[in-house]
Amino acid sequence: MHVEFGNSFKKFYKTGNFWCDLYPTTKLILCFTVAMSTIVMNNWIYGFSVCLFYFIFAFFTGHGKQFTKTFLILFVIIGLFLVVIRQVGMRTGNVTPMFEIFGWIWYRESFITSLDVSSYMLGFAGGILLFFDTTPMRDLMYAFEHMGVSHVTSFIMLSSMQNIIDLRKTSVAILESQKSRGIETDGNILVRSKAFFPTISPLILGAFSSTEEKSIAMDARAFSVKRKHTFLRELKPMSQIEKILCLLFSLALISLTVWKIAAALIK
């Protein structure tokens, strides 16, 4: 049993899912090109079709619940906000009334424009969100280090992202402890602010103490040694198929951009 556990670290790390087992930079290029295509197209039908694809693909990768929760928040903040702002702020070009709400006339031109803008913003944000939901930061830093990025730089990036998660968990734990002591933490903004501000000082002190613990652990693991570092978890290198796939997606994005520019110049 112990031998089998030790031998498991000699193999490339795999999750069993086709997408999640791709090399991190492969996923980054594919997600980025698809996300950028929504900006280039600037068409709400294409943009929302890509967003629908994100939803389906996220469930295929096993991250559908997490992706849906975050993406719906973005949809409310970006999508609905832009639709309302366009209806209020766009004064010229409105000639086709759609419907009226309490005397407020909604025009088709403003509505289509807001859909175009919100679709490519959601399309771009969704592609980046899908990448980070399906790619652990440690794997991305692993790929960056193999591309020549300093291990110090990769550690700072990884540590910064992890600190945000840790601070959020710590703040929730502090608020729960205050609630158990009878301190009101739920209610209006004033009540919440009174409960929140006392958590800042222990949160900052905890961050300082965790930084010291990390520095001691780094020294114990020879972090500052000037030589090539090893990795506990090895990822399978980018295959030829992945390289071809990245090249095709990149060429498709470039071709799409050139076509849109040429079409705009002809007009």
PDB file of C-alpha atoms in Angstrom:
ATOM      1  CA  MET A   1       0.000   0.000   0.000  1.00  0.00           C
ATOM      2  CA  HIS A   2       2.789   2.430   0.927  1.00  0.00           C
ATOM      3  CA  VAL A   3       4.703   1.496  -2.223  1.00  0.00           C
ATOM      4  CA  GLU A   4       1.625   2.116  -4.362  1.00  0.00           C
ATOM      5  CA  PHE A   5       1.114   5.506  -2.711  1.00  0.00           C
ATOM      6  CA  GLY A   6       4.735   6.442  -3.377  1.00  0.00           C
ATOM      7  CA  ASN A   7       4.596   5.285  -6.994  1.00  0.00           C
ATOM      8  CA  SER A   8       1.501   7.431  -7.595  1.00  0.00           C
ATOM      9  CA  PHE A   9       3.716  10.542  -7.438  1.00  0.00           C
ATOM     10  CA  LYS A  10       5.938   9.160 -10.207  1.00  0.00           C
ATOM     11  CA  LYS A  11       3.061   9.305 -12.694  1.00  0.00           C
ATOM     12  CA  PHE A  12       1.591  12.362 -14.384  1.00  0.00           C
ATOM     13  CA  TYR A  13      -1.308  13.823 -12.435  1.00  0.00           C
ATOM     14  CA  LYS A  14      -4.703  13.085 -14.036  1.00  0.00           C
ATOM     15  CA  THR A  15      -8.275  13.869 -13.049  1.00  0.00           C
ATOM     16  CA  GLY A  16      -9.979  11.536 -15.523  1.00  0.00           C
ATOM     17  CA  ASN A  17     -11.684  14.398 -17.371  1.00  0.00           C
ATOM     18  CA  PHE A  18     -10.564  15.224 -20.910  1.00  0.00           C
ATOM     19  CA  TRP A  19     -10.675  19.001 -20.479  1.00  0.00           C
ATOM     20  CA  CYS A  20      -9.244  19.143 -16.960  1.00  0.00           C
ATOM     21  CA  ASP A  21      -6.323  16.923 -18.000  1.00  0.00           C
ATOM     22  CA  LEU A  22      -5.235  19.304 -20.751  1.00  0.00           C
ATOM     23  CA  TYR A  23      -2.083  21.322 -20.147  1.00  0.00           C
ATOM     24  CA  PRO A  24      -2.901  24.629 -18.365  1.00  0.00           C
ATOM     25  CA  THR A  25      -1.569  26.868 -21.147  1.00  0.00           C
ATOM     26  CA  THR A  26      -3.627  24.885 -23.674  1.00  0.00           C
ATOM     27  CA  LYS A  27      -6.792  25.619 -21.728  1.00  0.00           C
ATOM     28  CA  LEU A  28      -5.735  29.250 -21.335  1.00  0.00           C
ATOM     29  CA  ILE A  29      -5.235  29.736 -25.076  1.00  0.00           C
ATOM     30  CA  LEU A  30      -8.485  27.974 -26.013  1.00  0.00           C
ATOM     31  CA  CYS A  31     -10.579  29.880 -23.462  1.00  0.00           C
ATOM     32  CA  PHE A  32      -8.945  33.200 -24.328  1.00  0.00           C
ATOM     33  CA  THR A  33      -9.459  32.835 -28.088  1.00  0.00           C
ATOM     34  CA  VAL A  34     -13.119  31.870 -27.680  1.00  0.00           C
ATOM     35  CA  ALA A  35     -13.639  34.734 -25.221  1.00  0.00           C
ATOM     36  CA  MET A  36     -11.956  37.229 -27.559  1.00  0.00           C
ATOM     37  CA  SER A  37     -14.089  36.041 -30.472  1.00  0.00           C
ATOM     38  CA  THR A  38     -17.195  37.384 -28.712  1.00  0.00           C
ATOM     39  CA  ILE A  39     -15.595  40.847 -28.615  1.00  0.00           C
ATOM     40  CA  VAL A  40     -14.574  40.644 -32.268  1.00  0.00           C
ATOM     41  CA  MET A  41     -18.024  39.509 -33.418  1.00  0.00           C
ATOM     42  CA  ASN A  42     -19.942  42.011 -31.248  1.00  0.00           C
ATOM     43  CA  ASN A  43     -23.193  40.196 -31.961  1.00  0.00           C
ATOM     44  CA  TRP A  44     -25.632  39.248 -29.228  1.00  0.00           C
ATOM     45  CA  ILE A  45     -26.736  36.026 -30.927  1.00  0.00           C
ATOM     46  CA  TYR A  46     -23.162  34.763 -31.179  1.00  0.00           C
ATOM     47  CA  GLY A  47     -22.222  36.079 -27.734  1.00  0.00           C
ATOM     48  CA  PHE A  48     -25.096  34.466 -25.863  1.00  0.00           C
ATOM     49  CA  SER A  49     -24.650  31.249 -27.864  1.00  0.00           C
ATOM     50  CA  VAL A  50     -21.073  31.099 -26.570  1.00  0.00           C
ATOM     51  CA  CYS A  51     -22.344  31.773 -23.030  1.00  0.00           C
ATOM     52  CA  LEU A  52     -24.782  28.867 -23.390  1.00  0.00           C
ATOM     53  CA  PHE A  53     -21.881  26.714 -24.561  1.00  0.00           C
ATOM     54  CA  TYR A  54     -19.961  27.707 -21.419  1.00  0.00           C
ATOM     55  CA  PHE A  55     -22.809  26.435 -19.248  1.00  0.00           C
ATOM     56  CA  ILE A  56     -23.037  23.086 -21.026  1.00  0.00           C
ATOM     57  CA  PHE A  57     -19.277  22.632 -21.125  1.00  0.00           C
ATOM     58  CA  ALA A  58     -18.887  23.533 -17.433  1.00  0.00           C
ATOM     59  CA  PHE A  59     -21.266  20.719 -16.467  1.00  0.00           C
ATOM     60  CA  PHE A  60     -19.325  18.388 -18.760  1.00  0.00           C
ATOM     61  CA  THR A  61     -16.148  19.179 -16.805  1.00  0.00           C
ATOM     62  CA  GLY A  62     -17.869  18.660 -13.448  1.00  0.00           C
ATOM     63  CA  HIS A  63     -17.707  22.346 -12.456  1.00  0.00           C
ATOM     64  CA  GLY A  64     -21.196  23.335 -13.605  1.00  0.00           C
ATOM     65  CA  LYS A  65     -22.621  24.251 -10.199  1.00  0.00           C
ATOM     66  CA  GLN A  66     -19.705  26.479  -9.257  1.00  0.00           C
ATOM     67  CA  PHE A  67     -19.588  28.121 -12.700  1.00  0.00           C
ATOM     68  CA  THR A  68     -23.348  28.729 -12.825  1.00  0.00           C
ATOM     69  CA  LYS A  69     -23.405  30.397  -9.414  1.00  0.00           C
ATOM     70  CA  THR A  70     -20.670  32.888 -10.309  1.00  0.00           C
ATOM     71  CA  PHE A  71     -21.812  33.472 -13.882  1.00  0.00           C
ATOM     72  CA  LEU A  72     -25.388  34.271 -12.865  1.00  0.00           C
ATOM     73  CA  ILE A  73     -24.039  36.965 -10.538  1.00  0.00           C
ATOM     74  CA  LEU A  74     -22.088  38.424 -13.466  1.00  0.00           C
ATOM     75  CA  PHE A  75     -25.208  38.235 -15.628  1.00  0.00           C
ATOM     76  CA  VAL A  76     -27.238  40.265 -13.133  1.00  0.00           C
ATOM     77  CA  ILE A  77     -24.479  42.820 -12.562  1.00  0.00           C
ATOM     78  CA  ILE A  78     -23.342  43.245 -16.176  1.00  0.00           C
ATOM     79  CA  GLY A  79     -26.234  42.145 -18.370  1.00  0.00           C
ATOM     80  CA  LEU A  80     -29.253  43.701 -16.683  1.00  0.00           C
ATOM     81  CA  PHE A  81     -27.314  46.815 -15.670  1.00  0.00           C
ATOM     82  CA  LEU A  82     -26.198  47.523 -19.233  1.00  0.00           C
ATOM     83  CA  VAL A  83     -29.694  46.990 -20.631  1.00  0.00           C
ATOM     84  CA  VAL A  84     -31.168  49.551 -18.235  1.00  0.00           C
ATOM     85  CA  ILE A  85     -28.300  52.039 -18.682  1.00  0.00           C
ATOM     86  CA  ARG A  86     -28.583  51.886 -22.477  1.00  0.00           C
ATOM     87  CA  GLN A  87     -32.309  52.527 -22.356  1.00  0.00           C
ATOM     88  CA  VAL A  88     -31.746  55.539 -20.118  1.00  0.00           C
ATOM     89  CA  GLY A  89     -28.595  56.958 -21.711  1.00  0.00           C
ATOM     90  CA  MET A  90     -28.998  56.282 -25.446  1.00  0.00           C
ATOM     91  CA  ARG A  91     -30.915  59.226 -26.889  1.00  0.00           C
ATOM     92  CA  THR A  92     -30.007  59.176 -30.584  1.00  0.00           C
ATOM     93  CA  GLY A  93     -31.041  56.466 -33.042  1.00  0.00           C
ATOM     94  CA  ASN A  94     -34.108  55.312 -31.120  1.00  0.00           C
ATOM     95  CA  VAL A  95     -36.936  55.115 -33.649  1.00  0.00           C
ATOM     96  CA  THR A  96     -38.654  51.762 -33.019  1.00  0.00           C
ATOM     97  CA  PRO A  97     -40.633  51.510 -29.755  1.00  0.00           C
ATOM     98  CA  MET A  98     -40.915  48.002 -28.298  1.00  0.00           C
ATOM     99  CA  PHE A  99     -43.077  48.395 -25.190  1.00  0.00           C
ATOM    100  CA  GLU A 100     -43.821  50.837 -22.404  1.00  0.00           C
ATOM    101  CA  ILE A 101     -43.413  50.403 -18.630  1.00  0.00           C
ATOM    102  CA  PHE A 102     -45.105  53.076 -16.477  1.00  0.00           C
ATOM    103  CA  GLY A 103     -44.581  55.669 -19.188  1.00  0.00           C
ATOM    104  CA  TRP A 104     -40.988  54.565 -19.865  1.00  0.00           C
ATOM    105  CA  ILE A 105     -40.678  53.662 -23.556  1.00  0.00           C
ATOM    106  CA  TRP A 106     -38.187  50.919 -24.429  1.00  0.00           C
ATOM    107  CA  TYR A 107     -36.704  51.198 -27.936  1.00  0.00           C
ATOM    108  CA  ARG A 108     -35.512  48.325 -30.090  1.00  0.00           C
ATOM    109  CA  GLU A 109     -32.250  50.047 -31.147  1.00  0.00           C
ATOM    110  CA  SER A 110     -31.122  50.654 -27.559  1.00  0.00           C
ATOM    111  CA  PHE A 111     -32.143  47.144 -26.573  1.00  0.00           C
ATOM    112  CA  ILE A 112     -30.166  45.472 -29.393  1.00  0.00           C
ATOM    113  CA  THR A 113     -27.110  47.636 -28.676  1.00  0.00           C
ATOM    114  CA  SER A 114     -27.217  46.757 -24.977  1.00  0.00           C
ATOM    115  CA  LEU A 115     -27.544  43.067 -25.844  1.00  0.00           C
ATOM    116  CA  ASP A 116     -24.494  43.275 -28.128  1.00  0.00           C
ATOM    117  CA  VAL A 117     -22.367  44.977 -25.462  1.00  0.00           C
ATOM    118  CA  SER A 118     -23.486  42.755 -22.586  1.00  0.00           C
ATOM    119  CA  SER A 119     -23.082  39.589 -24.692  1.00  0.00           C
ATOM    120  CA  TYR A 120     -19.409  40.184 -25.478  1.00  0.00           C
ATOM    121  CA  MET A 121     -18.661  41.331 -21.918  1.00  0.00           C
ATOM    122  CA  LEU A 122     -20.317  38.210 -20.524  1.00  0.00           C
ATOM    123  CA  GLY A 123     -18.714  36.097 -23.245  1.00  0.00           C
ATOM    124  CA  PHE A 124     -15.243  37.320 -22.362  1.00  0.00           C
ATOM    125  CA  ALA A 125     -15.792  37.097 -18.597  1.00  0.00           C
ATOM    126  CA  GLY A 126     -17.329  33.634 -18.966  1.00  0.00           C
ATOM    127  CA  GLY A 127     -14.330  32.282 -20.869  1.00  0.00           C
ATOM    128  CA  ILE A 128     -11.892  33.520 -18.231  1.00  0.00           C
ATOM    129  CA  LEU A 129     -14.158  32.245 -15.454  1.00  0.00           C
ATOM    130  CA  LEU A 130     -14.407  28.809 -17.070  1.00  0.00           C
ATOM    131  CA  PHE A 131     -10.628  28.612 -17.294  1.00  0.00           C
ATOM    132  CA  PHE A 132     -10.034  29.456 -13.637  1.00  0.00           C
ATOM    133  CA  ASP A 133     -12.864  27.188 -12.481  1.00  0.00           C
ATOM    134  CA  THR A 134     -11.341  24.196 -14.274  1.00  0.00           C
ATOM    135  CA  THR A 135      -7.646  24.994 -13.730  1.00  0.00           C
ATOM    136  CA  PRO A 136      -6.073  25.033 -10.259  1.00  0.00           C
ATOM    137  CA  MET A 137      -3.698  27.952  -9.739  1.00  0.00           C
ATOM    138  CA  ARG A 138      -0.905  25.580  -8.728  1.00  0.00           C
ATOM    139  CA  ASP A 139      -1.120  23.908 -12.153  1.00  0.00           C
ATOM    140  CA  LEU A 140      -1.025  27.268 -13.932  1.00  0.00           C
ATOM    141  CA  MET A 141       2.055  28.315 -11.944  1.00  0.00           C
ATOM    142  CA  TYR A 142       3.622  24.941 -12.765  1.00  0.00           C
ATOM    143  CA  ALA A 143       3.159  25.676 -16.470  1.00  0.00           C
ATOM    144  CA  PHE A 144       4.537  29.208 -16.087  1.00  0.00           C
ATOM    145  CA  GLU A 145       7.660  27.938 -14.336  1.00  0.00           C
ATOM    146  CA  HIS A 146       8.272  25.479 -17.169  1.00  0.00           C
ATOM    147  CA  MET A 147       7.972  28.427 -19.557  1.00  0.00           C
ATOM    148  CA  GLY A 148      10.817  30.187 -17.751  1.00  0.00           C
ATOM    149  CA  VAL A 149       8.995  32.265 -15.127  1.00  0.00           C
ATOM    150  CA  SER A 150      10.918  32.583 -11.857  1.00  0.00           C
ATOM    151  CA  HIS A 151       9.714  30.361  -9.029  1.00  0.00           C
ATOM    152  CA  VAL A 152       9.630  33.468  -6.826  1.00  0.00           C
ATOM    153  CA  THR A 153       7.207  35.190  -9.211  1.00  0.00           C
ATOM    154  CA  SER A 154       5.001  32.116  -9.494  1.00  0.00           C
ATOM    155  CA  PHE A 155       4.946  31.726  -5.714  1.00  0.00           C
ATOM    156  CA  ILE A 156       3.928  35.370  -5.222  1.00  0.00           C
ATOM    157  CA  MET A 157       1.066  34.980  -7.717  1.00  0.00           C
ATOM    158  CA  LEU A 158      -0.085  31.698  -6.185  1.00  0.00           C
ATOM    159  CA  SER A 159       0.248  33.000  -2.632  1.00  0.00           C
ATOM    160  CA  SER A 160      -1.703  36.169  -3.459  1.00  0.00           C
ATOM    161  CA  MET A 161      -4.628  34.189  -4.852  1.00  0.00           C
ATOM    162  CA  GLN A 162      -4.558  31.789  -1.922  1.00  0.00           C
ATOM    163  CA  ASN A 163      -4.417  34.640   0.604  1.00  0.00           C
ATOM    164  CA  ILE A 164      -7.650  36.071  -0.793  1.00  0.00           C
ATOM    165  CA  ILE A 165      -9.370  32.717  -0.265  1.00  0.00           C
ATOM    166  CA  ASP A 166      -7.855  32.277   3.209  1.00  0.00           C
ATOM    167  CA  LEU A 167      -8.800  35.790   4.338  1.00  0.00           C
ATOM    168  CA  ARG A 168     -12.379  35.253   3.215  1.00  0.00           C
ATOM    169  CA  LYS A 169     -12.611  31.974   5.150  1.00  0.00           C
ATOM    170  CA  THR A 170     -11.025  33.593   8.218  1.00  0.00           C
ATOM    171  CA  SER A 171     -13.440  36.539   8.119  1.00  0.00           C
ATOM    172  CA  VAL A 172     -16.402  34.150   7.946  1.00  0.00           C
ATOM    173  CA  ALA A 173     -15.010  32.186  10.920  1.00  0.00           C
ATOM    174  CA  ILE A 174     -14.559  35.398  12.948  1.00  0.00           C
ATOM    175  CA  LEU A 175     -18.110  36.532  12.169  1.00  0.00           C
ATOM    176  CA  GLU A 176     -19.461  33.125  13.185  1.00  0.00           C
ATOM    177  CA  SER A 177     -17.557  33.295  16.485  1.00  0.00           C
ATOM    178  CA  GLN A 178     -18.986  36.761  17.123  1.00  0.00           C
ATOM    179  CA  LYS A 179     -22.468  35.469  16.378  1.00  0.00           C
ATOM    180  CA  SER A 180     -21.990  32.638  18.890  1.00  0.00           C
ATOM    181  CA  ARG A 181     -21.105  35.246  21.543  1.00  0.00           C
ATOM    182  CA  GLY A 182     -24.390  37.046  21.010  1.00  0.00           C
ATOM    183  CA  ILE A 183     -23.123  39.859  18.768  1.00  0.00           C
ATOM    184  CA  GLU A 184     -25.570  40.841  16.035  1.00  0.00           C
ATOM    185  CA  THR A 185     -24.079  40.188  12.588  1.00  0.00           C
ATOM    186  CA  ASP A 186     -27.281  40.073  10.514  1.00  0.00           C
ATOM    187  CA  GLY A 187     -29.521  42.991   9.680  1.00  0.00           C
ATOM    188  CA  ASN A 188     -29.223  46.321   7.931  1.00  0.00           C
ATOM    189  CA  ILE A 189     -26.003  47.959   6.723  1.00  0.00           C
ATOM    190  CA  LEU A 190     -25.386  49.744  10.034  1.00  0.00           C
ATOM    191  CA  VAL A 191     -25.638  46.521  12.052  1.00  0.00           C
ATOM    192  CA  ARG A 192     -23.398  44.652   9.606  1.00  0.00           C
ATOM    193  CA  SER A 193     -20.777  47.420   9.649  1.00  0.00           C
ATOM    194  CA  LYS A 194     -20.685  47.392  13.454  1.00  0.00           C
ATOM    195  CA  ALA A 195     -20.040  43.649  13.349  1.00  0.00           C
ATOM    196  CA  PHE A 196     -17.552  43.829  10.468  1.00  0.00           C
ATOM    197  CA  PHE A 197     -15.102  46.500  11.617  1.00  0.00           C
ATOM    198  CA  PRO A 198     -14.077  44.634  14.828  1.00  0.00           C
ATOM    199  CA  THR A 199     -13.029  41.693  12.627  1.00  0.00           C
ATOM    200  CA  ILE A 200     -10.413  43.721  10.739  1.00  0.00           C
ATOM    201  CA  SER A 201      -7.747  43.766  13.470  1.00  0.00           C
ATOM    202  CA  PRO A 202      -7.733  39.974  14.125  1.00  0.00           C
ATOM    203  CA  LEU A 203      -7.860  39.434  10.373  1.00  0.00           C
ATOM    204  CA  ILE A 204      -4.744  41.569   9.821  1.00  0.00           C
ATOM    205  CA  LEU A 205      -2.903  39.993  12.764  1.00  0.00           C
ATOM    206  CA  GLY A 206      -3.773  36.547  11.449  1.00  0.00           C
ATOM    207  CA  ALA A 207      -2.451  37.476   8.005  1.00  0.00           C
ATOM    208  CA  PHE A 208       0.867  38.633   9.514  1.00  0.00           C
ATOM    209  CA  SER A 209       1.248  35.450  11.566  1.00  0.00           C
ATOM    210  CA  SER A 210       0.454  33.236   8.577  1.00  0.00           C
ATOM    211  CA  THR A 211       3.057  35.127   6.514  1.00  0.00           C
ATOM    212  CA  GLU A 212       5.697  34.364   9.129  1.00  0.00           C
ATOM    213  CA  GLU A 213       4.692  30.700   9.195  1.00  0.00           C
ATOM    214  CA  LYS A 214       4.945  30.527   5.401  1.00  0.00           C
ATOM    215  CA  SER A 215       8.420  32.089   5.389  1.00  0.00           C
ATOM    216  CA  ILE A 216       9.643  29.541   7.952  1.00  0.00           C
ATOM    217  CA  ALA A 217       8.143  26.695   5.912  1.00  0.00           C
ATOM    218  CA  MET A 218       9.769  28.054   2.736  1.00  0.00           C
ATOM    219  CA  ASP A 219      13.201  28.150   4.401  1.00  0.00           C
ATOM    220  CA  ALA A 220      12.722  24.568   5.586  1.00  0.00           C
ATOM    221  CA  ARG A 221      11.976  23.505   2.002  1.00  0.00           C
ATOM    222  CA  ALA A 222      15.053  25.248   0.543  1.00  0.00           C
ATOM    223  CA  PHE A 223      12.957  27.758  -1.383  1.00  0.00           C
ATOM    224  CA  SER A 224      15.843  30.201  -1.836  1.00  0.00           C
ATOM    225  CA  VAL A 225      18.281  27.631  -3.245  1.00  0.00           C
ATOM    226  CA  LYS A 226      19.624  28.776  -6.638  1.00  0.00           C
ATOM    227  CA  ARG A 227      18.908  25.634  -8.619  1.00  0.00           C
ATOM    228  CA  LYS A 228      16.093  23.933 -10.475  1.00  0.00           C
ATOM    229  CA  HIS A 229      13.232  23.080  -8.152  1.00  0.00           C
ATOM    230  CA  THR A 230      11.334  19.810  -8.136  1.00  0.00           C
ATOM    231  CA  PHE A 231       7.558  19.357  -8.060  1.00  0.00           C
ATOM    232  CA  LEU A 232       5.517  16.947  -6.002  1.00  0.00           C
ATOM    233  CA  ARG A 233       2.897  16.793  -8.745  1.00  0.00           C
ATOM    234  CA  GLU A 234       3.972  16.518 -12.388  1.00  0.00           C
ATOM    235  CA  LEU A 235       1.658  17.386 -15.266  1.00  0.00           C
ATOM    236  CA  LYS A 236       1.690  15.719 -18.651  1.00  0.00           C
ATOM    237  CA  PRO A 237       3.515  17.971 -21.155  1.00  0.00           C
ATOM    238  CA  MET A 238       1.583  19.611 -23.965  1.00  0.00           C
ATOM    239  CA  SER A 239       1.016  17.057 -26.714  1.00  0.00           C
ATOM    240  CA  GLN A 240       1.275  17.692 -30.448  1.00  0.00           C
ATOM    241  CA  ILE A 241      -2.523  17.565 -30.754  1.00  0.00           C
ATOM    242  CA  GLU A 242      -2.829  20.300 -28.128  1.00  0.00           C
ATOM    243  CA  LYS A 243      -0.272  22.455 -29.962  1.00  0.00           C
ATOM    244  CA  ILE A 244      -2.144  22.023 -33.250  1.00  0.00           C
ATOM    245  CA  LEU A 245      -5.437  22.826 -31.512  1.00  0.00           C
ATOM    246  CA  CYS A 246      -3.993  26.020 -30.007  1.00  0.00           C
ATOM    247  CA  LEU A 247      -2.600  27.024 -33.401  1.00  0.00           C
ATOM    248  CA  LEU A 248      -5.942  26.448 -35.146  1.00  0.00           C
ATOM    249  CA  PHE A 249      -7.888  28.446 -32.560  1.00  0.00           C
ATOM    250  CA  SER A 250      -5.361  31.300 -32.741  1.00  0.00           C
ATOM    251  CA  LEU A 251      -5.484  31.362 -36.550  1.00  0.00           C
ATOM    252  CA  ALA A 252      -9.287  31.301 -36.446  1.00  0.00           C
ATOM    253  CA  LEU A 253      -9.316  34.324 -34.126  1.00  0.00           C
ATOM    254  CA  ILE A 254      -6.845  36.216 -36.335  1.00  0.00           C
ATOM    255  CA  SER A 255      -8.873  35.389 -39.461  1.00  0.00           C
ATOM    256  CA  LEU A 256     -12.079  36.492 -37.761  1.00  0.00           C
ATOM    257  CA  THR A 257     -10.473  39.785 -36.710  1.00  0.00           C
ATOM    258  CA  VAL A 258      -9.149  40.475 -40.219  1.00  0.00           C
ATOM    259  CA  TRP A 259     -12.555  39.667 -41.728  1.00  0.00           C
ATOM    260  CA  LYS A 260     -14.372  42.040 -39.350  1.00  0.00           C
ATOM    261  CA  ILE A 261     -11.879  44.855 -40.029  1.00  0.00           C
ATOM    262  CA  ALA A 262     -12.149  44.335 -43.795  1.00  0.00           C
ATOM    263  CA  ALA A 263     -15.951  44.306 -43.607  1.00  0.00           C
ATOM    264  CA  ALA A 264     -15.911  47.557 -41.620  1.00  0.00           C
ATOM    265  CA  LEU A 265     -13.581  49.237 -44.137  1.00  0.00           C
ATOM    266  CA  ILE A 266     -15.726  48.168 -47.095  1.00  0.00           C
ATOM    267  CA  LYS A 267     -18.777  49.773 -45.498  1.00  0.00           C
TER     268      LYS A 267
END
